[in-house]
Coordinates of C-alpha atoms in Angstrom, one line a residue:
T1 CA -0.2 0.2 -0.2
I2 CA 2.7 2.2 0.2
A3 CA 4.4 1.1 -2.5
V4 CA 1.1 1.9 -4.3
V5 CA 0.7 5.6 -3.0
F6 CA 4.1 6.7 -3.4
R7 CA 3.6 5.8 -6.9
L8 CA 0.2 8.2 -7.1
W9 CA 2.2 10.4 -5.1
L10 CA 4.6 10.7 -8.2
A11 CA 2.6 11.1 -10.5
A12 CA 0.6 13.3 -9.6
G13 CA 3.0 16.2 -9.8
F14 CA 3.2 16.4 -13.4
P15 CA 0.5 18.3 -15.5
K16 CA -0.5 16.9 -19.3
L17 CA 0.6 18.8 -22.2
L18 CA -0.9 18.9 -25.7
R19 CA 2.1 18.8 -28.1
Y20 CA 0.2 19.8 -31.0
L21 CA 2.2 17.7 -33.3
P22 CA -1.0 16.3 -36.2
H23 CA 0.0 12.7 -36.6
D24 CA 1.0 12.2 -32.7
D25 CA -0.3 13.9 -29.3
L26 CA -3.0 16.1 -32.3
F27 CA -4.0 12.9 -33.4
F28 CA -5.2 11.2 -30.0
A29 CA -7.1 13.8 -29.1
R30 CA -9.1 14.7 -31.7
A31 CA -9.5 11.2 -32.4
A32 CA -11.6 11.4 -28.7
N33 CA -12.9 13.9 -29.0
F34 CA -14.5 12.1 -32.5
M35 CA -15.8 8.9 -29.7
I36 CA -17.1 11.2 -27.1
H37 CA -19.2 13.5 -29.7
G38 CA -20.3 10.1 -31.3
E39 CA -18.8 10.6 -35.1
W40 CA -16.0 7.7 -34.0
M41 CA -12.7 8.8 -35.1
G42 CA -13.7 11.3 -37.6
A43 CA -14.2 12.1 -41.0
Y44 CA -12.7 9.9 -43.6
D45 CA -9.4 11.0 -44.7
H46 CA -5.6 10.9 -45.0
M47 CA -5.4 10.4 -41.2
T48 CA -8.2 8.3 -39.6
L49 CA -5.9 5.3 -39.9
I50 CA -2.1 6.4 -39.5
K51 CA -2.2 5.3 -36.2
T52 CA -3.9 2.5 -33.9
P53 CA -7.6 3.6 -31.9
F54 CA -6.7 2.1 -28.0
Y55 CA -5.2 5.2 -26.7
S56 CA -7.7 7.3 -28.0
I57 CA -10.0 4.9 -26.7
F58 CA -8.6 4.3 -23.7
L59 CA -8.0 8.8 -24.0
V60 CA -12.6 8.7 -23.8
L61 CA -12.3 6.4 -20.6
S62 CA -10.9 8.3 -19.0
F63 CA -12.6 11.7 -19.8
I64 CA -15.8 9.8 -18.3
S65 CA -14.3 8.4 -15.2
G66 CA -13.7 12.6 -14.6
L67 CA -10.4 11.7 -13.1
P68 CA -7.0 13.9 -14.5
L69 CA -5.6 11.2 -17.8
L70 CA -1.6 10.6 -16.1
L71 CA -4.3 9.1 -13.0
N72 CA -5.6 6.5 -14.5
E73 CA -2.7 5.5 -16.7
T74 CA -0.9 5.4 -13.7
L75 CA -3.4 2.8 -11.7
F76 CA -3.6 1.4 -15.0
Y77 CA -0.1 0.7 -14.9
I78 CA -0.3 -0.1 -11.4
G79 CA -3.1 -2.6 -11.9
A80 CA -0.6 -4.6 -14.2
C81 CA 1.6 -4.7 -11.9
I82 CA -0.1 -6.1 -8.8
L83 CA -2.0 -9.4 -11.5
L84 CA 1.7 -10.3 -13.0
V85 CA 2.6 -10.7 -9.1
V86 CA -0.4 -12.4 -8.8
A87 CA 0.1 -14.7 -12.4
F88 CA 3.6 -16.0 -10.4
F89 CA 2.0 -17.1 -7.5
P90 CA 1.5 -20.4 -8.1
V91 CA 5.9 -20.5 -8.5
A92 CA 6.3 -17.2 -6.4
K93 CA 5.3 -18.3 -2.9
S94 CA 7.8 -16.1 -0.6
H95 CA 5.0 -13.0 0.5
W96 CA 8.8 -11.2 0.4
L97 CA 9.7 -12.6 -2.3
R98 CA 6.6 -11.0 -4.4
L99 CA 6.9 -7.6 -2.2
A100 CA 10.5 -7.2 -3.5
F101 CA 8.9 -7.9 -7.5
F102 CA 6.0 -5.7 -7.5
V103 CA 7.9 -3.0 -6.0
F104 CA 10.7 -3.8 -8.3
I105 CA 8.1 -3.2 -11.4
L106 CA 6.4 -0.6 -9.8
F107 CA 9.1 0.9 -10.1
A108 CA 10.3 0.6 -13.1
P109 CA 12.4 3.4 -15.1
L110 CA 11.3 3.3 -18.2
T111 CA 7.4 3.9 -16.6
L112 CA 9.0 7.2 -14.5
N113 CA 10.3 8.4 -17.6
T114 CA 10.2 12.4 -17.4
L115 CA 8.4 12.7 -21.3
S116 CA 5.9 9.6 -21.8
N117 CA 4.7 11.7 -18.7
V118 CA 3.7 14.8 -19.8
I119 CA 2.7 14.5 -23.1
V120 CA -0.7 12.9 -24.4
Y121 CA 1.0 10.5 -26.0
R122 CA 0.2 5.5 -26.4
D123 CA 3.9 5.1 -24.9
F124 CA 3.4 4.6 -21.1
V125 CA -0.7 2.4 -21.9
Y126 CA 2.2 0.9 -24.1
Y127 CA 4.1 0.4 -21.5
S128 CA 1.6 -1.0 -20.1
L129 CA -0.1 -3.6 -21.8
N130 CA 2.9 -5.6 -21.6
L131 CA 2.6 -6.4 -18.6
Y132 CA -0.4 -7.2 -18.8
V133 CA 0.0 -10.3 -22.4
V134 CA 2.6 -11.2 -20.2
A135 CA 1.3 -11.6 -17.1
F136 CA -2.6 -13.0 -19.1
A137 CA -0.1 -15.1 -20.5
V138 CA 2.3 -16.4 -16.8
G139 CA -1.0 -16.6 -15.4
L140 CA -2.1 -19.6 -17.7
L141 CA 0.7 -20.8 -18.8
L142 CA 1.3 -21.4 -15.0
R143 CA -2.1 -22.5 -14.3
L144 CA -3.1 -24.5 -17.4
Y145 CA -3.5 -28.0 -16.4
N146 CA -5.9 -26.6 -13.0
D147 CA -10.2 -26.7 -13.1
V148 CA -10.9 -25.2 -16.8
A149 CA -13.4 -22.4 -14.9
K150 CA -10.0 -21.3 -13.2
I151 CA -8.3 -20.7 -16.3
I152 CA -11.0 -18.9 -18.6
P153 CA -10.1 -15.4 -16.6
W154 CA -6.8 -16.0 -17.5
S155 CA -6.9 -17.0 -21.0
V156 CA -10.4 -14.1 -22.0
G157 CA -7.9 -12.3 -20.5
L158 CA -4.7 -12.9 -22.7
G159 CA -7.0 -12.7 -25.2
L160 CA -8.8 -8.9 -24.3
S161 CA -5.0 -7.3 -23.8
M162 CA -3.7 -8.9 -26.8
G163 CA -6.5 -7.0 -29.1
A164 CA -5.7 -3.5 -27.2
F165 CA -1.6 -4.6 -27.1
L166 CA -2.2 -4.4 -31.3
I167 CA -4.6 -1.4 -31.7
T168 CA -2.3 0.0 -29.9
R169 CA 1.3 0.4 -31.7
E170 CA 2.1 -1.1 -35.0
E171 CA 5.2 -2.8 -34.6
G172 CA 3.2 -5.2 -32.1
I173 CA 4.3 -8.3 -33.4
W174 CA 7.1 -8.7 -31.7
I175 CA 4.9 -9.6 -27.9
Y176 CA 4.6 -12.8 -30.6
P177 CA 8.2 -14.3 -29.8
T178 CA 8.4 -12.8 -26.5
L179 CA 5.0 -15.4 -26.1

């Protein structure tokens, strides 16, 4: 709890910066604005399909939640960290080992990169989706010989997280060797 509160406190001081980059930051914000107003991703033109839609969908969900974007991104990442630790429960019996692993991934330096945190861009959510995919895959693998009812949440989670992962960045094919 202390580690999570500290991580949330770290995220609390950063404002989000929307840069005028029509093919990056502004594209996601524009697509999210269209979705909020019921116009899917806007008029079909040369910009419609230049980026995948998951981050724009995440922006819409963040808007609906009423919480700041960075807080939603941080909570999404914390959820991925917790899920990864839970996935390893069958092999990591020590509470202290699980806690150390959780704190290690919670404060991974890549996720504390200031530039990724302050701009409206998909990288921070992409890091989280990496963890979700790996966590669900590990959870499924370690529970493969359990009752079917125990593996269904892991397999459904893997399918959903993998789908979200693949519509977040264009070069997502690299995850297959990892799996």
